[in-house]
Short mmCIF file of C-alpha atoms and ligand atoms in Angstrom, two decimals:
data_model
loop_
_atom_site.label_atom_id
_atom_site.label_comp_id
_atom_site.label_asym_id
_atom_site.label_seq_id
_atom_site.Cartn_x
_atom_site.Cartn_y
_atom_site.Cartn_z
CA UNK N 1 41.07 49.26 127.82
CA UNK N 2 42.70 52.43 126.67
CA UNK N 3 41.24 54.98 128.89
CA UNK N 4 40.69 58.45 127.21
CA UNK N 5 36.94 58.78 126.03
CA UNK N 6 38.40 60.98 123.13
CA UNK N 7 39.60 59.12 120.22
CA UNK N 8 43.08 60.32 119.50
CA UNK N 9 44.53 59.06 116.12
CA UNK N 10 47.93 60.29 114.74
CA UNK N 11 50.44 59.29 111.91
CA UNK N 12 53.21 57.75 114.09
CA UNK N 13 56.72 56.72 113.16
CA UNK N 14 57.94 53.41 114.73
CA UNK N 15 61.90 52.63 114.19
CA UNK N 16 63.20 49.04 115.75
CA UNK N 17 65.59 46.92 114.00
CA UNK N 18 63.17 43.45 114.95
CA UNK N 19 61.26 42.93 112.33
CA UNK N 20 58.53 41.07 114.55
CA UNK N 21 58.30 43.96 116.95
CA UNK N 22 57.85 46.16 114.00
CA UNK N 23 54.72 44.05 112.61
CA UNK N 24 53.40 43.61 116.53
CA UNK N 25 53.83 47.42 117.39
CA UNK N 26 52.36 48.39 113.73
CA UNK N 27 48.92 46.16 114.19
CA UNK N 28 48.62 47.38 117.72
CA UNK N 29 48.49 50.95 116.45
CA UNK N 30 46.74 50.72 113.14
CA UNK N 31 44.16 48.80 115.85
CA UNK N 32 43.52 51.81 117.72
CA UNK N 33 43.17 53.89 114.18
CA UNK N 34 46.23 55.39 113.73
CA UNK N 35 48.40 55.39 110.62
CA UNK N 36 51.76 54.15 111.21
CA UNK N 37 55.22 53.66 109.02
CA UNK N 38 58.22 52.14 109.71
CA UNK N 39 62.11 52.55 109.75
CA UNK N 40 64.02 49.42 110.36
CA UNK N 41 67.49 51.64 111.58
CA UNK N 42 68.70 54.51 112.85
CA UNK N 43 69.46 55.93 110.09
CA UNK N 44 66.49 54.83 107.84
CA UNK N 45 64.26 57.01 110.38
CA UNK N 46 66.13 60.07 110.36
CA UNK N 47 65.94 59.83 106.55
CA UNK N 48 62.29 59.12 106.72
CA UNK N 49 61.49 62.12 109.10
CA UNK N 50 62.52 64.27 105.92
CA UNK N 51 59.88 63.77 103.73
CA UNK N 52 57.01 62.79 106.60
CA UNK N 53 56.71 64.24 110.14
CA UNK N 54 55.08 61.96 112.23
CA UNK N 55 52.91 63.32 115.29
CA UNK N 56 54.67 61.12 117.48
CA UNK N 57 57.81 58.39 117.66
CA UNK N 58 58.58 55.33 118.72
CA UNK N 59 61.72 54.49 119.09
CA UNK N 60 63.97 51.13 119.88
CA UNK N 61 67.09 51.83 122.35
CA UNK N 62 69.59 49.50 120.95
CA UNK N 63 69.80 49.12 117.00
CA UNK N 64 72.83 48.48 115.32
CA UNK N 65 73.60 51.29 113.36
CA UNK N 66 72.78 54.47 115.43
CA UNK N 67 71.42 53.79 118.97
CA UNK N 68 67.99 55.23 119.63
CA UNK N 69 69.67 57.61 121.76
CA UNK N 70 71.58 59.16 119.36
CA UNK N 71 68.58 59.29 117.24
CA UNK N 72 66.84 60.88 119.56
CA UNK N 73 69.51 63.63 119.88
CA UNK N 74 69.38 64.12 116.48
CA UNK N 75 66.14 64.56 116.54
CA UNK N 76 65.77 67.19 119.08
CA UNK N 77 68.84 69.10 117.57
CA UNK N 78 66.72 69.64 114.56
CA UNK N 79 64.29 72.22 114.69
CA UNK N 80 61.49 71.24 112.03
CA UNK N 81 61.17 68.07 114.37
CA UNK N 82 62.09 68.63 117.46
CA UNK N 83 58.86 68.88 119.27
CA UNK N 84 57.77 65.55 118.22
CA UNK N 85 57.88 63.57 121.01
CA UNK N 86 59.47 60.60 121.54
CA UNK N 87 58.72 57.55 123.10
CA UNK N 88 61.50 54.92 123.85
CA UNK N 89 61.21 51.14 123.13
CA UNK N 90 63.46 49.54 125.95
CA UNK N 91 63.67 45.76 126.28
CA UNK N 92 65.55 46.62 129.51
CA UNK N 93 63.93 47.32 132.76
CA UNK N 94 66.80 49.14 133.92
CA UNK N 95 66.47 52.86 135.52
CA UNK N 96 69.50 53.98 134.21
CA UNK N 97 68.40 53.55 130.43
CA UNK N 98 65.16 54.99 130.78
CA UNK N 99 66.85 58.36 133.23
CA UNK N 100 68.96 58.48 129.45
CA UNK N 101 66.09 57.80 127.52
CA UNK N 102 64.61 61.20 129.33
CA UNK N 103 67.95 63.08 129.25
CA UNK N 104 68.63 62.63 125.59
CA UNK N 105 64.99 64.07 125.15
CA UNK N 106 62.48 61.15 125.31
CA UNK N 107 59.00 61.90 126.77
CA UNK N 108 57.95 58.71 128.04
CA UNK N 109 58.87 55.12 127.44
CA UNK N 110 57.44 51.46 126.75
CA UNK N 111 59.01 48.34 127.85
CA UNK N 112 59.23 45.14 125.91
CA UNK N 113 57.62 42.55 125.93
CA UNK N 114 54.68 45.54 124.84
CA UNK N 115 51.17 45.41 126.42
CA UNK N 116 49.11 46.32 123.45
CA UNK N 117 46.83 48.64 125.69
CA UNK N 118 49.65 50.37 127.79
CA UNK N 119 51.23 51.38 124.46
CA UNK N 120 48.15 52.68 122.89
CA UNK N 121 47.40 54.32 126.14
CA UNK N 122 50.52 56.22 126.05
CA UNK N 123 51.13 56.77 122.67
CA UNK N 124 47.70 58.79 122.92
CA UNK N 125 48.51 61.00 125.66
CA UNK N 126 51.67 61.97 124.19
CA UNK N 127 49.79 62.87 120.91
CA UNK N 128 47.24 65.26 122.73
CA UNK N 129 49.56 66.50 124.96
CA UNK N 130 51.31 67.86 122.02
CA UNK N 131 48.73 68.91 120.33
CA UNK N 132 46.99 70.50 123.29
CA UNK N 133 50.96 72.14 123.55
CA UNK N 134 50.69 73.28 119.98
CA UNK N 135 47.46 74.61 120.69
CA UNK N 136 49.08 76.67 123.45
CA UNK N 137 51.94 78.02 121.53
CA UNK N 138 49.30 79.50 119.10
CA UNK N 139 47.10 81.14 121.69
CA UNK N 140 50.42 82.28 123.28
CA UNK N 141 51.46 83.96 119.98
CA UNK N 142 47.62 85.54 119.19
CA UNK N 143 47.69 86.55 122.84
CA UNK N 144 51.35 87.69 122.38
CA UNK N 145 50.48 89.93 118.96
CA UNK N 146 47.19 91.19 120.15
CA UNK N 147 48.93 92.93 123.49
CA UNK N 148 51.71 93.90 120.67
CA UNK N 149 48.36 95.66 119.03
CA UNK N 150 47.10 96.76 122.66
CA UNK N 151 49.77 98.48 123.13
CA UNK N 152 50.60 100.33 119.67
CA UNK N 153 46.56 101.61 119.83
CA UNK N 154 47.46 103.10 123.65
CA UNK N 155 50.57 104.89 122.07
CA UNK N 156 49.05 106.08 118.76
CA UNK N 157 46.15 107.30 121.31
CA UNK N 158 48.06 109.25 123.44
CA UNK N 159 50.42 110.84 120.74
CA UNK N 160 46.97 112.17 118.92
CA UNK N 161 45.56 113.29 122.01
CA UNK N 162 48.73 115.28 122.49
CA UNK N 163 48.74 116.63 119.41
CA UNK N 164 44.88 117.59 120.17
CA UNK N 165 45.79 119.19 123.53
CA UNK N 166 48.67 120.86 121.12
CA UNK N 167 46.68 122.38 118.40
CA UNK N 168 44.02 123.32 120.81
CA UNK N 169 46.70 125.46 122.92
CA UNK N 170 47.92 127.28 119.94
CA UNK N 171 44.25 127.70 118.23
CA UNK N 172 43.76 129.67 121.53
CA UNK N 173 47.64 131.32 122.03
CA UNK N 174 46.90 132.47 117.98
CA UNK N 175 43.55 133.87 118.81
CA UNK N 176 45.03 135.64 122.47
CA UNK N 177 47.94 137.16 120.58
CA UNK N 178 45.79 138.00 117.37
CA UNK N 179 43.62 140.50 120.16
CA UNK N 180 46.35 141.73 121.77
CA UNK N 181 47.94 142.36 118.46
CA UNK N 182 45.03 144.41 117.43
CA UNK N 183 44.63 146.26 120.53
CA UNK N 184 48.13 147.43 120.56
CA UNK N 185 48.25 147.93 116.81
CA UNK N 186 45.22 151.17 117.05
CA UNK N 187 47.35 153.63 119.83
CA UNK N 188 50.54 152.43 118.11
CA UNK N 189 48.54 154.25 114.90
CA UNK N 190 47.60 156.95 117.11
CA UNK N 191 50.98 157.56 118.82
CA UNK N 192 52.57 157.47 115.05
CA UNK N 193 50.07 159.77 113.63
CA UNK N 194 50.54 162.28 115.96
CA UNK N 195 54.06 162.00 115.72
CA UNK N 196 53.91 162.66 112.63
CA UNK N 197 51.52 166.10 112.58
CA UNK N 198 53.79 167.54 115.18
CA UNK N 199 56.92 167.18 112.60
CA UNK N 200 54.75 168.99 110.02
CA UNK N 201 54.31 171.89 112.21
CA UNK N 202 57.57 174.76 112.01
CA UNK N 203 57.93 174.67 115.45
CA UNK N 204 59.03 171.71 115.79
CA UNK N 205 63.21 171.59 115.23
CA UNK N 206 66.13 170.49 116.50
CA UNK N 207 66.34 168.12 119.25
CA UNK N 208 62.47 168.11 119.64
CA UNK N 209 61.93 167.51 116.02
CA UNK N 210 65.31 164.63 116.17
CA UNK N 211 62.59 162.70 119.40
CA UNK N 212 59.73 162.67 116.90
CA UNK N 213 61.59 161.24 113.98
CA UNK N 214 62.56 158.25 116.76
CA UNK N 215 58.85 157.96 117.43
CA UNK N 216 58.13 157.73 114.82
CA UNK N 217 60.36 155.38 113.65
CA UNK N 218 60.11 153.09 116.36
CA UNK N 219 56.05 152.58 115.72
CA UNK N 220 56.98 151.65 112.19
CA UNK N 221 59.14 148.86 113.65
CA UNK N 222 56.56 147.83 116.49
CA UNK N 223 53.97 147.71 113.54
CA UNK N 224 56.63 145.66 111.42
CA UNK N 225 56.73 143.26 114.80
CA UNK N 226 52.95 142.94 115.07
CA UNK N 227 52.67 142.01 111.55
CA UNK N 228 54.79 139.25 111.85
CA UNK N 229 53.34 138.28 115.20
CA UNK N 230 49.80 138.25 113.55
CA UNK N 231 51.06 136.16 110.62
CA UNK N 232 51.89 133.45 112.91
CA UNK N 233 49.04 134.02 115.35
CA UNK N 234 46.47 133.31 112.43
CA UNK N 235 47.88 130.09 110.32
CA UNK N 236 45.92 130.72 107.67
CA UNK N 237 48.33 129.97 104.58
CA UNK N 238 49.19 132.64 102.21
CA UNK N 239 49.88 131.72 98.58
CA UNK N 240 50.47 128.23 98.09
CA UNK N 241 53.43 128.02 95.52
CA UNK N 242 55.16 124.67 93.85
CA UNK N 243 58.54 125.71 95.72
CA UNK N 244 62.03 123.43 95.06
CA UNK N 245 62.56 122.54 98.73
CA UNK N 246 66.37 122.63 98.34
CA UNK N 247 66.58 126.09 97.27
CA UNK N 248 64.01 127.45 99.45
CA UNK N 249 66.17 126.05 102.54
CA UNK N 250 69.38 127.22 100.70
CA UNK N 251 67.90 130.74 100.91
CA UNK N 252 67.44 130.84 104.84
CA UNK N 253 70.67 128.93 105.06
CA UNK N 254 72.19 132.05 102.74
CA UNK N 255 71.34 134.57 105.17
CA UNK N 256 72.36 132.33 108.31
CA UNK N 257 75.71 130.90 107.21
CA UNK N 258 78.39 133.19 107.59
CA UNK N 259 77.05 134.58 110.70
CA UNK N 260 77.05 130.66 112.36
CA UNK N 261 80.49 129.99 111.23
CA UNK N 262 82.07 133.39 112.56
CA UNK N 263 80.07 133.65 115.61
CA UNK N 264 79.35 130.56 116.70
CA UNK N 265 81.78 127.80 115.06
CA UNK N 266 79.29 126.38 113.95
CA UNK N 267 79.79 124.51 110.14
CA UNK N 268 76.45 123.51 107.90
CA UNK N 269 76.73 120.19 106.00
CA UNK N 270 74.16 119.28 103.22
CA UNK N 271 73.10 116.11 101.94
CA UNK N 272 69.95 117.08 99.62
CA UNK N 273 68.17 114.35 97.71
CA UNK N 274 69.12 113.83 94.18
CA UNK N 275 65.75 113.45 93.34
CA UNK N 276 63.86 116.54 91.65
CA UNK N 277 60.83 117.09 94.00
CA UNK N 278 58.05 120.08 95.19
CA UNK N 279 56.45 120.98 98.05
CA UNK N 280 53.06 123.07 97.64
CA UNK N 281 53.51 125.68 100.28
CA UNK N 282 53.42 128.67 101.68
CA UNK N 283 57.57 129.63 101.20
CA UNK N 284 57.73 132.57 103.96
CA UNK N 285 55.88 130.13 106.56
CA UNK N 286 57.87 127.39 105.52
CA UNK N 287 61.04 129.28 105.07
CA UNK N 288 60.12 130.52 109.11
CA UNK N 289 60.48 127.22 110.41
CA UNK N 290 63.41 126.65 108.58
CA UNK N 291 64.69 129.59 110.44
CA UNK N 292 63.47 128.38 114.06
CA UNK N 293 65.30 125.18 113.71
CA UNK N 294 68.31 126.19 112.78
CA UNK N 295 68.34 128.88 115.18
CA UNK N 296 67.38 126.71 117.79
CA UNK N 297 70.09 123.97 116.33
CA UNK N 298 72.63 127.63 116.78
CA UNK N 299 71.35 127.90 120.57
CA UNK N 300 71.78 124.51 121.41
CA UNK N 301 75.75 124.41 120.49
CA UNK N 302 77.79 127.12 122.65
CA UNK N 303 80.89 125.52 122.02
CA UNK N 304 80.17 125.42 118.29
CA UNK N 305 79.55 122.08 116.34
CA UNK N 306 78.02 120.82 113.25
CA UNK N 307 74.35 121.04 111.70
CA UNK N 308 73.50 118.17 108.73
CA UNK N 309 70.79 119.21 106.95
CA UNK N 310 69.20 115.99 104.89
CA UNK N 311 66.43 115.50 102.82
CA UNK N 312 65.01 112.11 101.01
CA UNK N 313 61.82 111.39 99.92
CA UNK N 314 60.28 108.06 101.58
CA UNK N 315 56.97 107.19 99.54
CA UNK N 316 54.99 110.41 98.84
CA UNK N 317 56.71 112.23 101.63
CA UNK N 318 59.63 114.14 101.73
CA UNK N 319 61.15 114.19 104.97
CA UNK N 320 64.19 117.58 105.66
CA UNK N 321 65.88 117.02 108.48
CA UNK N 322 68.31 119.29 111.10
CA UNK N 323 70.50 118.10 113.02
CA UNK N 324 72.84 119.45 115.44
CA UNK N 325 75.71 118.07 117.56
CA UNK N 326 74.41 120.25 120.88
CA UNK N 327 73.00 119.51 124.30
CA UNK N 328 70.31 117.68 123.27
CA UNK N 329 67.20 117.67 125.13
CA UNK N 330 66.08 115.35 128.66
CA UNK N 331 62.71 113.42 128.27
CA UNK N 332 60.97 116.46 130.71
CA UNK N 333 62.01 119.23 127.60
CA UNK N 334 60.80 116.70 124.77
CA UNK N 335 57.34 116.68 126.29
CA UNK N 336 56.80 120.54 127.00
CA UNK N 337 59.13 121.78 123.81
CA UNK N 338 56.17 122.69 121.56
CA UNK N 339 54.23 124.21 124.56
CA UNK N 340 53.71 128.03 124.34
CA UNK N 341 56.06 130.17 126.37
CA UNK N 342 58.03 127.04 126.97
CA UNK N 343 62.05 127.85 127.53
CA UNK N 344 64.85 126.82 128.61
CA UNK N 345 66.78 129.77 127.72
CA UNK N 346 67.58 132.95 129.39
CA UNK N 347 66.07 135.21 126.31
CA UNK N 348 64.09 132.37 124.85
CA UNK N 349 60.59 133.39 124.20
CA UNK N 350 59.50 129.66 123.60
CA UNK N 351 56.85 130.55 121.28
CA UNK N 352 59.27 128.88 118.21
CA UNK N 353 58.60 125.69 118.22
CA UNK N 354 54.87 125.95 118.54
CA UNK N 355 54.60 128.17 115.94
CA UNK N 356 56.70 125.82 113.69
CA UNK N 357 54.63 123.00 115.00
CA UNK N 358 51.38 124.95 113.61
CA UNK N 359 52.74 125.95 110.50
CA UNK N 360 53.75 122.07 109.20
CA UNK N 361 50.68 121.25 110.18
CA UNK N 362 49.22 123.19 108.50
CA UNK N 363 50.40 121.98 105.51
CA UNK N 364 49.41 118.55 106.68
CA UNK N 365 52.64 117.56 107.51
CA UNK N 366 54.27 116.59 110.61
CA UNK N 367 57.06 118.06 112.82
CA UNK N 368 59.17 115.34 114.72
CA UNK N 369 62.28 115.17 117.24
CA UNK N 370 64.55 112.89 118.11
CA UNK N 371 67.16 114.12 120.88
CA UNK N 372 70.14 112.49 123.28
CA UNK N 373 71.59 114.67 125.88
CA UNK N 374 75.19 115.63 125.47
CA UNK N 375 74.86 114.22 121.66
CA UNK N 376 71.97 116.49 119.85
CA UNK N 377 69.00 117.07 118.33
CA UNK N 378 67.30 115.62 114.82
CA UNK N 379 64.15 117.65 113.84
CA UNK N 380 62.42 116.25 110.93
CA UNK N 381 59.75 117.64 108.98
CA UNK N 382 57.61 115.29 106.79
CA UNK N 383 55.97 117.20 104.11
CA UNK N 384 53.58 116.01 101.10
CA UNK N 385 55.56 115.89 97.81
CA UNK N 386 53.80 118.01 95.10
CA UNK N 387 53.92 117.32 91.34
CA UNK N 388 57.46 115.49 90.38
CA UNK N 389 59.09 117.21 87.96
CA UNK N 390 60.05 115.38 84.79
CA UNK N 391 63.32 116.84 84.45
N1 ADP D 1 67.90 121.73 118.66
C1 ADP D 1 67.62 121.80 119.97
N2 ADP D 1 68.50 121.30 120.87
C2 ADP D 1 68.23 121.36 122.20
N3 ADP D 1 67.10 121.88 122.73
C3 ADP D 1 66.18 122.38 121.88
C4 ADP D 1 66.39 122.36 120.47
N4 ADP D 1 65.29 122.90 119.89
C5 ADP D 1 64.47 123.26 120.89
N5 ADP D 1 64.99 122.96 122.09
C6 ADP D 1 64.37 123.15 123.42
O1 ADP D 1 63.00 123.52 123.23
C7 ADP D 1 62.74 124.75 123.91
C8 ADP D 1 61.67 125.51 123.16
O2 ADP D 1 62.14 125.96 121.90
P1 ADP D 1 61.45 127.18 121.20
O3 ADP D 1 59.98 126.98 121.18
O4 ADP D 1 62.11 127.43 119.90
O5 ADP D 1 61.71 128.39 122.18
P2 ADP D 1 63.07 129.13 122.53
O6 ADP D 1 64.07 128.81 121.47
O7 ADP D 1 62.69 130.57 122.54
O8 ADP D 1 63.46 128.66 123.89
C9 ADP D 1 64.07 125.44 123.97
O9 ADP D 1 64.14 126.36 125.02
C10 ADP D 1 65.02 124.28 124.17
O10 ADP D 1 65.08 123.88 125.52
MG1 MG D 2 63.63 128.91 119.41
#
């Protein structure tokens, strides 16, 4: 009696030169429901295996052509069929041919002359195993792809609550500086205006009269300082202009150039897209963090170097990208560069990056690094592409 209280049927191959053991072994399966066909070589079964793949083999040992051995090899060289498994057919009860039926990458074997119930019974068990092996491999693969999923949610997560944490430090360093930018701005006005009575008066000449004028002076400058400070501190966009990202970058490079390659050795290279493209922005902004970066790209190469500047548009986005051949930046700067008051410099203020940081996102782009120590820096910005041009 075959044992297994499930019915297990398969589509089985059965190769064996012997006719007779062919037509035995056929209505012993096709007894216990299975569908069965035949290969009467070697070769005849490795042809048939093309255009049918059986759940399951069995195989003679010795055939004339090519042994069931070398079948067998074949077999489990091929990937499309190499999981089937394989059961020999030995008419020897020798050890050493069944230890090289196993090595050669047979699963089990039957030995002639065949018990009809031993061979159902095994040709079963082989069948579920593999399926239940099958089975396996699939769960392993969901299981495999839904940790894969696991773990992409986690990052995409943590990188928004960053950039949460992020915006919700600068919404309150803009509002902190916007006060302190207004409280300083009304005795500034005071100092200046005063300054500026006491010059009208005749008394006032000469080296007295030469102090005032540098008062006076100097609060225009401080005033010129705060107003840049407050354009930051408050994000809100100015007028939103259809600007030709190339030349708007050309401009800040214009003023920047000479300077870099005097002072600092350092040489610009450009590699603009060929394709005619807008950005709807506010320039200055824009044109600011422009500024930062390469500034920061300047900082970041004492010993003088190169900076590539490279856009291409990817979709509907174009991506402009710096970067330098400097220090780079360790893991422990990546994480706290965009924090406010976050240096690494002797004069650095480490308000930049922030500030840049608010500004592209403002414009609902995004602001991204990649960095090696001792190689350099890439900062990207991703912006929206406004209206293509038609040429
Ligand atoms: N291109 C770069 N290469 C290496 N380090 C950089 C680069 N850009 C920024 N950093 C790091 O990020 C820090 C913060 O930059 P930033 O906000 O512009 O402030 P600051 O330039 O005043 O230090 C810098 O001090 C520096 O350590
Ligand atoms: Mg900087």
């Amino acid at each position: 009696m075959v044992m297994t209280s499930e019915v297990i049927q398969g589509d089985i191959l059965v190769v064996d030169d012997s006719l007779a053991n062919l037509e035995l072994l056929m209505a012993v399966l096709m007894d216990g429901g299975h569908q069965v066909f035949t290969a009467n070589s070697g070769s005849r079964a490795l042809d048939a295996i093309k255009t049918r793949l059986p759940d399951l083999i069995l195989l003679d040992i010795g055939m004339p052509d090519i042994d069931g051995y070398e079948v067998c090899r074949r077999l489990k060289a091929d990937p499309a069929v190499k999981n089937i498994p394989v059961i020999f057919l030995s008419a020897f009860g020798d050890i050493k041919d069944k230890q090289k039926g196993f090595e050669v990458g047979g699963v089990d074997y039957v030995t002639k002359p065949f018990i009809p119930d031993e061979v159902l019974f095994r040709v079963q068990a082989h069948i579920k195993l593999n399926r239940m092996r099958v089975q396996l491999q699939q769960q392993t693969v969901e299981l495999m792809s839904s940790k894969g999923q696991l773990e992409r949610s986690i990052v995409e997560l943590k990188s928004s609550h960053k950039a949460l944490v992020q915006s919700e430090k600068l919404a309150s360093l803009g509002r902190l500086i916007a006060e302190i930018a207004h409280e300083v701005n009304n005795p500034l006005m005071i100092i200046s205006g005063n300054a500026q009575l006491c010059l009208m008066t005749e008394e006032v000449t000469g080296e007295v009269k030469n102090t005032l004028d540098i008062v006076v002076d100097e609060c225009k400058r401080a005033k010129g300082i705060l107003n840049r400070v407050l354009r930051f501190a408050r994000p809100s966009k100015g007028e939103i202009k259809q600007v030709n990202p190339q030349l708007s970058i050309e401009a800040v490079v214009g003023i920047l150039e000479k300077q870099f390659i005097l002072n600092n050795n350092i040489h610009i290279v450009r590699h603009y897209t060929s394709e005619p493209c807008f950005i709807n922005v506010d320039e200055p902004q824009v044109q600011e963090v422009f500024m930062n970066l390469l500034n920061n790209a300047k900082e970041a190469m004492l010993d003088g170097g190169t900076i590539t500047i490279t856009t291409f548009i990817e979709g509907k986005l174009l991506n402009i990208s710096f970067a330098d051949t400097g220090s780079g930046m360790t893991e422990d700067v990546m994480q706290k560069m965009f924090e406010p008051f976050f240096t690494t410099k002797e004069n650095g203020g480490g308000i930049g990056l922030g500030i840049c940081y608010a500004i592209i996102k403002d414009h609902n782009g995004e602001l991204k690094f990649e960095s090696a120590v001792g190689k350099g820096t890439v900062a990207t910005i991703v912006l929206p592409v406004g209206t293509i041009s038609n040429g």
